[in-house]
Short mmCIF file of C-alpha atoms in Angstrom, two decimals:
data_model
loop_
_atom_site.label_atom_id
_atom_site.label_comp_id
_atom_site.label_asym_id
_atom_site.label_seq_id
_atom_site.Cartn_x
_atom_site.Cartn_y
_atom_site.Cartn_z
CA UNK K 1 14.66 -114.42 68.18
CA UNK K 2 11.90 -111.99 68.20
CA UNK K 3 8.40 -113.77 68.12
CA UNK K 4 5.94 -112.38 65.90
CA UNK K 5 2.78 -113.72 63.73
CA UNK K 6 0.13 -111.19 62.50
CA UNK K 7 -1.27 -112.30 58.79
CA UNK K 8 -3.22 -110.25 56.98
CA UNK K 9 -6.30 -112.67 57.88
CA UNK K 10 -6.14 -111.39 61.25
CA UNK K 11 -5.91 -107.79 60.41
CA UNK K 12 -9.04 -108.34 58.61
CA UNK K 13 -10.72 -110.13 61.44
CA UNK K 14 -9.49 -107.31 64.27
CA UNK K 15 -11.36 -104.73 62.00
CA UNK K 16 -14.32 -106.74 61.46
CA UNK K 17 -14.24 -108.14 65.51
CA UNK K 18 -14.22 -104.06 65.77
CA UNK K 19 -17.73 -103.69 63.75
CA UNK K 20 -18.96 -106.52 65.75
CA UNK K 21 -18.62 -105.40 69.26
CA UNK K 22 -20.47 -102.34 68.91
CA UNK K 23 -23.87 -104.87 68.36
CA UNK K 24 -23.42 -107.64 70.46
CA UNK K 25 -24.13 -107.50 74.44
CA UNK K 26 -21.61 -109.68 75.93
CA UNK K 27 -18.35 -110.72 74.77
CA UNK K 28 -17.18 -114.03 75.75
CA UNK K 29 -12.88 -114.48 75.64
CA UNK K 30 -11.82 -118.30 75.95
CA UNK K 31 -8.57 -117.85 77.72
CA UNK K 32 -5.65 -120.63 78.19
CA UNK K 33 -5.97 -121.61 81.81
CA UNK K 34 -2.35 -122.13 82.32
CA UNK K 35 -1.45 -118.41 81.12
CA UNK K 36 -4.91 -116.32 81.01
CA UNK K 37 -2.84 -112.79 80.62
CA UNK K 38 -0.45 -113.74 78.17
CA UNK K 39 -3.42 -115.25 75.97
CA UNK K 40 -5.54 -112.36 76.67
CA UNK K 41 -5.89 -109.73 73.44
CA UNK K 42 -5.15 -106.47 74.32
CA UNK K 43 -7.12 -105.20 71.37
CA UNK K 44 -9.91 -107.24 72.66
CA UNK K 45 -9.79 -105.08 75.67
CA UNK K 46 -9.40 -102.30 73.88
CA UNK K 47 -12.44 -102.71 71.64
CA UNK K 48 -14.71 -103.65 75.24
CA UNK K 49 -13.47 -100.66 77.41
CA UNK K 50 -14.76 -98.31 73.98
CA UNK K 51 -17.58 -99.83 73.72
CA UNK K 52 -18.19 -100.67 77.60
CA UNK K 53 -18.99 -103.92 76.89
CA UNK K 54 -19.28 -106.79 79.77
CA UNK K 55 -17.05 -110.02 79.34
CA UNK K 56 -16.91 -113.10 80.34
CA UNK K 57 -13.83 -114.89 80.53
CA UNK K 58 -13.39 -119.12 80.02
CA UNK K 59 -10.61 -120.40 81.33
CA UNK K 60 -10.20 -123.30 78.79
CA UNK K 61 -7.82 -126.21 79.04
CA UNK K 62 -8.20 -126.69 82.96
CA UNK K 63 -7.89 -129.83 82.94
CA UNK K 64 -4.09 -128.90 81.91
CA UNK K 65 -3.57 -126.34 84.41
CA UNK K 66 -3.06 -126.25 88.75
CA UNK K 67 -6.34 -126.31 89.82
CA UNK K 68 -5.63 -123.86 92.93
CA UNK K 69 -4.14 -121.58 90.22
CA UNK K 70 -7.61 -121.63 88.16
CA UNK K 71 -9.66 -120.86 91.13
CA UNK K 72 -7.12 -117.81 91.87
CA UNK K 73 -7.83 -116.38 88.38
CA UNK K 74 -11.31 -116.95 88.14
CA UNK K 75 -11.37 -115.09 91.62
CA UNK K 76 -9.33 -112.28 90.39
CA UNK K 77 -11.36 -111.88 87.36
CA UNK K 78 -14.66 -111.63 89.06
CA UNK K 79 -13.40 -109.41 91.23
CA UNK K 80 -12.91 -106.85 88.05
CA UNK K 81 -15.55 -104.72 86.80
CA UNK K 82 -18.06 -105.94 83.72
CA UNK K 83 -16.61 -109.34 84.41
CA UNK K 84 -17.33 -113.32 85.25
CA UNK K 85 -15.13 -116.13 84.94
CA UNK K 86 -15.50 -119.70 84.32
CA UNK K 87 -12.86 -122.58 84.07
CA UNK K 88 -14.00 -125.32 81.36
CA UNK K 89 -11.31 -128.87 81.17
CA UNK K 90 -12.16 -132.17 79.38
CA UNK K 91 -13.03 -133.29 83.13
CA UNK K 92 -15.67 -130.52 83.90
CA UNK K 93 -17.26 -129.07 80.57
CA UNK K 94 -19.43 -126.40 80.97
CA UNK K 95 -23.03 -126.87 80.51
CA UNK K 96 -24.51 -124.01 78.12
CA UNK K 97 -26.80 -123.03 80.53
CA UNK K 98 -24.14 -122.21 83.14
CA UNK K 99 -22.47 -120.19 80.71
CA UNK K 100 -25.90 -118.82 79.17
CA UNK K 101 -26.55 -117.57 83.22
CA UNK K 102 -23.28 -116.19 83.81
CA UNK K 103 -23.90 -113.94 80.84
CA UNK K 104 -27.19 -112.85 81.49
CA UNK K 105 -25.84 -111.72 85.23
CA UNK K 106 -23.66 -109.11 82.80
CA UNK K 107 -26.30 -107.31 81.40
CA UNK K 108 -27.63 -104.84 82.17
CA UNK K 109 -30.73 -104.04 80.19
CA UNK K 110 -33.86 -106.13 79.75
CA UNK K 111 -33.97 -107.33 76.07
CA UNK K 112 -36.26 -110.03 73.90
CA UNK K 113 -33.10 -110.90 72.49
CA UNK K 114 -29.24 -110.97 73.32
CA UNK K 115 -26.18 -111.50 71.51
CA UNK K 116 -22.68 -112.41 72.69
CA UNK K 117 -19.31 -112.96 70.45
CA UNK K 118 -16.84 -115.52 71.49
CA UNK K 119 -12.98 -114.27 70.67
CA UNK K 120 -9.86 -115.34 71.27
CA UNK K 121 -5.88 -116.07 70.57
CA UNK K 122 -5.10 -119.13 67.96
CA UNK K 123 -5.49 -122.23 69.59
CA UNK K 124 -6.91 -121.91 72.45
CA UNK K 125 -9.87 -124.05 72.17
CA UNK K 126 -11.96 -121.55 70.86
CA UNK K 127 -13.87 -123.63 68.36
CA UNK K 128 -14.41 -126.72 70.34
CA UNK K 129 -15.94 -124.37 73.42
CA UNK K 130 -18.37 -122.86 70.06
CA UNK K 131 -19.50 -126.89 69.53
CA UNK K 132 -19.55 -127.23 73.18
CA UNK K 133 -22.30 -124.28 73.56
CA UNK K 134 -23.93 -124.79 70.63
CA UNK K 135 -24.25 -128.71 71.22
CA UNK K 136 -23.67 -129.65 67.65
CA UNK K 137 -20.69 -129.08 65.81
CA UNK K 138 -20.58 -125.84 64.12
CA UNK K 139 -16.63 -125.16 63.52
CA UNK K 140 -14.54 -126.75 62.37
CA UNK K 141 -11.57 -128.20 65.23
CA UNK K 142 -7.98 -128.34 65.13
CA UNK K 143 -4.58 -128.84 67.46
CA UNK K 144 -2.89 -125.86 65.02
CA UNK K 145 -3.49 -122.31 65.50
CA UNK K 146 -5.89 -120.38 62.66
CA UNK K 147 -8.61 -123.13 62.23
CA UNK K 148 -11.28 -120.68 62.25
CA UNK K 149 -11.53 -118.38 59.31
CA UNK K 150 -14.99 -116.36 59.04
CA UNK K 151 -17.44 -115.09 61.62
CA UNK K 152 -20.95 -117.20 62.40
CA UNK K 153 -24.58 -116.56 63.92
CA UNK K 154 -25.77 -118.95 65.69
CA UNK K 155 -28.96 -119.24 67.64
CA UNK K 156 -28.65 -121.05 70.97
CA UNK K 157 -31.81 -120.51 72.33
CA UNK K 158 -34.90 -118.20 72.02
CA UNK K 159 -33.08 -115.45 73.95
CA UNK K 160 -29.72 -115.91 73.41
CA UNK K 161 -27.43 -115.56 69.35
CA UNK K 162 -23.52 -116.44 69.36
CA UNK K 163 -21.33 -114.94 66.61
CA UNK K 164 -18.25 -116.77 66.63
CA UNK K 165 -14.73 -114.84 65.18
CA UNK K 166 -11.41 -116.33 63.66
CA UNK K 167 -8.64 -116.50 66.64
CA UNK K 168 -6.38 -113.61 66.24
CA UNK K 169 -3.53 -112.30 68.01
CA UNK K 170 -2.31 -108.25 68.03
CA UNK K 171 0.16 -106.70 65.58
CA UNK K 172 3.21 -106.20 68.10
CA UNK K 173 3.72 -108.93 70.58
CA UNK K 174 5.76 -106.50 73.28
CA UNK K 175 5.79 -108.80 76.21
CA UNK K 176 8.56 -111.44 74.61
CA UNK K 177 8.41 -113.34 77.52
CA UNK K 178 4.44 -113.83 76.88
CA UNK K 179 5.12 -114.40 73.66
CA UNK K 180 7.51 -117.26 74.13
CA UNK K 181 5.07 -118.65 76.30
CA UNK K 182 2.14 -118.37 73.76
CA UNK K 183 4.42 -120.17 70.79
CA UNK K 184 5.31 -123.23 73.66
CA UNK K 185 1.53 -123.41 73.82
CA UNK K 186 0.71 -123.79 70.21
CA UNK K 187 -0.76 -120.81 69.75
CA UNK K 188 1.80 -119.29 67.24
CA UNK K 189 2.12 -121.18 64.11
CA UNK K 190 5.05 -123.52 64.16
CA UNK K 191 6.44 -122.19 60.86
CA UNK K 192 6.72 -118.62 62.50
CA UNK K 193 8.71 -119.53 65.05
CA UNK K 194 11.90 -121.39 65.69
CA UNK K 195 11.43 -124.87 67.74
CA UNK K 196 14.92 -124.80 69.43
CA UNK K 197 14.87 -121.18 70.97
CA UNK K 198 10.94 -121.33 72.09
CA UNK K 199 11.99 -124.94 73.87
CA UNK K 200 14.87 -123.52 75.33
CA UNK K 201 13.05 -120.60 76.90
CA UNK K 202 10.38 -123.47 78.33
CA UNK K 203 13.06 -125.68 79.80
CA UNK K 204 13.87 -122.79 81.46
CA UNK K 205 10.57 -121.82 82.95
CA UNK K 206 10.22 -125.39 83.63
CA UNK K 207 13.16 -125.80 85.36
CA UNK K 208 12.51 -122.94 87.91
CA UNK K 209 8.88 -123.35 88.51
CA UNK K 210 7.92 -127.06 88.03
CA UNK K 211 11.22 -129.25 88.28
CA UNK K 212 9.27 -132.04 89.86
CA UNK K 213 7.49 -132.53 86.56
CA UNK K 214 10.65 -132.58 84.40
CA UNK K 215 12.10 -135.42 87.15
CA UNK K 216 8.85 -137.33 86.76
CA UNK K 217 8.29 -137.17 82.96
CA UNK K 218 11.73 -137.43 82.00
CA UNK K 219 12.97 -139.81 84.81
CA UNK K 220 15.89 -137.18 86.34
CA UNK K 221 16.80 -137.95 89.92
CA UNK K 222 18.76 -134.05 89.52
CA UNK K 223 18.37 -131.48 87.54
CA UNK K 224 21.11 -129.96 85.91
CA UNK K 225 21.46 -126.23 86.46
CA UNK K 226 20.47 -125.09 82.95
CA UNK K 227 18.28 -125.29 80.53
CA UNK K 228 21.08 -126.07 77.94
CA UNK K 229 22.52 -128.67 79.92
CA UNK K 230 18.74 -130.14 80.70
CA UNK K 231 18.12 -129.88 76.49
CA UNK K 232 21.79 -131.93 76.33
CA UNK K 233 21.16 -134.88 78.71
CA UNK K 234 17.28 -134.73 77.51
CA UNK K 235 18.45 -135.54 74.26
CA UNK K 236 20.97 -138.24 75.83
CA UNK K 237 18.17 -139.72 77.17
CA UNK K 238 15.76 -139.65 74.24
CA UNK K 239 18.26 -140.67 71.41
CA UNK K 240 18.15 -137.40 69.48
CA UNK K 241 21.66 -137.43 67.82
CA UNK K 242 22.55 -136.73 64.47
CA UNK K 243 25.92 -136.75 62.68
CA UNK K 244 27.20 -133.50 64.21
CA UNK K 245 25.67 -134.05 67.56
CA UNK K 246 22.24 -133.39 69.46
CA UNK K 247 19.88 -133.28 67.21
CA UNK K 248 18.37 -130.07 69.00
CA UNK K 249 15.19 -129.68 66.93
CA UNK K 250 13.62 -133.30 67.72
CA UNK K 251 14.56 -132.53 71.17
CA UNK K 252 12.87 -129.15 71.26
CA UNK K 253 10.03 -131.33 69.64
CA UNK K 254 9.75 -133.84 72.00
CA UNK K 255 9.45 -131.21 74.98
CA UNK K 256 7.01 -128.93 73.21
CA UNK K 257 5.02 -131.85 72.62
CA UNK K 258 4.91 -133.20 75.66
CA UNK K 259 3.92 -129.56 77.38
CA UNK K 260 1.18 -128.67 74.77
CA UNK K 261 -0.46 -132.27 75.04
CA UNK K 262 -0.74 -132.12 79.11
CA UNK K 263 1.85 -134.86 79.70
CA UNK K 264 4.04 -133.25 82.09
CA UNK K 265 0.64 -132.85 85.01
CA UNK K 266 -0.99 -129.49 84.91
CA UNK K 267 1.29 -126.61 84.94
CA UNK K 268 0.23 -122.93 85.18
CA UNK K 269 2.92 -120.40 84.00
CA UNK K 270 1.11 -117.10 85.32
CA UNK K 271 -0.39 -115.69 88.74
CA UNK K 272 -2.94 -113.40 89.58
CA UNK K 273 -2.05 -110.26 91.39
CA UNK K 274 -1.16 -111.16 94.96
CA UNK K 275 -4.16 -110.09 97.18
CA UNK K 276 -6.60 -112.46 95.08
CA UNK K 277 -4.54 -115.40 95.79
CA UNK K 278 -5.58 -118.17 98.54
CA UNK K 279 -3.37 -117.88 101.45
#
């Protein structure tokens, strides 16, 4: 199955995110800590290198990611030019100043008055970071992708104005694999993709990179060799059977579930280029 999820809202948004850039001074992309390129927009880099616009980049969900992975990416991506990183988890929020400071350090003209946008993909905790900044709660919140429908001003301080932008993806996801890993994250409507083929592609990347997880969530002493055969005795294990057999969708369910809500210990699926990594 080929993964793909571009509504017309979000062509709208990309075109008015577009207009919006050109103003602003600092763009601010919430990222999911436990894949920052996959949920990175390419338009949204697209858009900055244009306009040469700084960004800074919040790794969000940390709390759900390997913290030695984090602190390789937010090395990386302060290592790249026009841009800061953060990390921001239930367990260390951000404080508005911090994140006020880190974009100041971006600019690079002396203003009365600044103005950042925060962007990103569906889901990614884009709205709650907004409430987070602001201190109050501005927008409106949601575990389902496309909460956020129209821009808002807001002023944080006497300096500082935050527009905040629906979540939007590109029109062509071409990196299927990121994809895949975007729609086991939430961050693809569930009604655009099939449950049982984006579950089987996570046991899978579960199975080679963080097998110790599946044996402690799902009580395995061994794996089996596949991801079909894990899906099977998974199923075994969790009573999903139907009539004509596993019941693959609850299954897929059950897994999805458990990886979006944390419950399988903080996983990250990507790395940073080698050289930034801690030896």
């Amino acid at each position: 199955m080929t993964i793909a999820w571009y509504p017309g809202h979000m062509f709208k948004a990309n075109k008015e995110l577009a207009k919006l850039i050109q103003q602003i001074d600092v763009i601010i992309e919430v990222l999911d800590a436990r894949m920052p390129s996959a949920s990175s927009n390419p338009l949204l880099h697209k858009m900055r290198r244009q306009h040469h616009k700084p960004c800074l980049h919040i790794l969000n969900k940390s709390d759900l990611a390997d913290p030695a992975s984090t602190a390789n990416w937010v090395r990386y991506l302060n290592s790249q030019p026009g841009s800061r990183a953060l990390a921001n988890g239930k367990n260390s929020l951000l404080s508005t100043q911090l994140i006020l400071a880190a974009c100041q350090k971006l600019v690079t003209t002396e203003k009365r008055k600044y103005t950042a946008v925060i962007a990103g993909i569906p889901n990614v905790g884009k709205s709650t970071l907004m409430n987070q900044i602001a201190g109050r709660k501005l927008a409106k919140t949601g575990n389902e992708p496309a909460v956020t429908k129209n821009q808002q001003r807001v002023k944080l301080n006497d300096q500082w104005y935050l527009f905040d932008t629906p979540g939007v993806l590109w029109p062509r996801l071409e990196d299927q694999a990121a994809a895949y890993r975007l729609a086991a994250a939430g961050a693809i409507r569930n009604t655009a993709i099939v449950f049982e083929d984006v579950a089987m592609e996570a046991a899978e990347f579960l199975l080679r990179d963080y097998p110790e997880a599946l044996k402690r969530r799902y009580g395995f002493q061994q794996l089996p060799d596949s991801a079909e055969q894990f899906m099977t005795e998974l199923a075994e294990r969790r009573a999903c059977r139907g009539r004509y057999g596993v019941d693959w969708h609850r299954v897929s369910e059950i897994l999805l579930h458990d990886f979006r809500e944390g419950k399988l210990g903080p996983l990250t699926l990507e790395q940073p280029p080698e050289e930034s990594r801690t030896q």
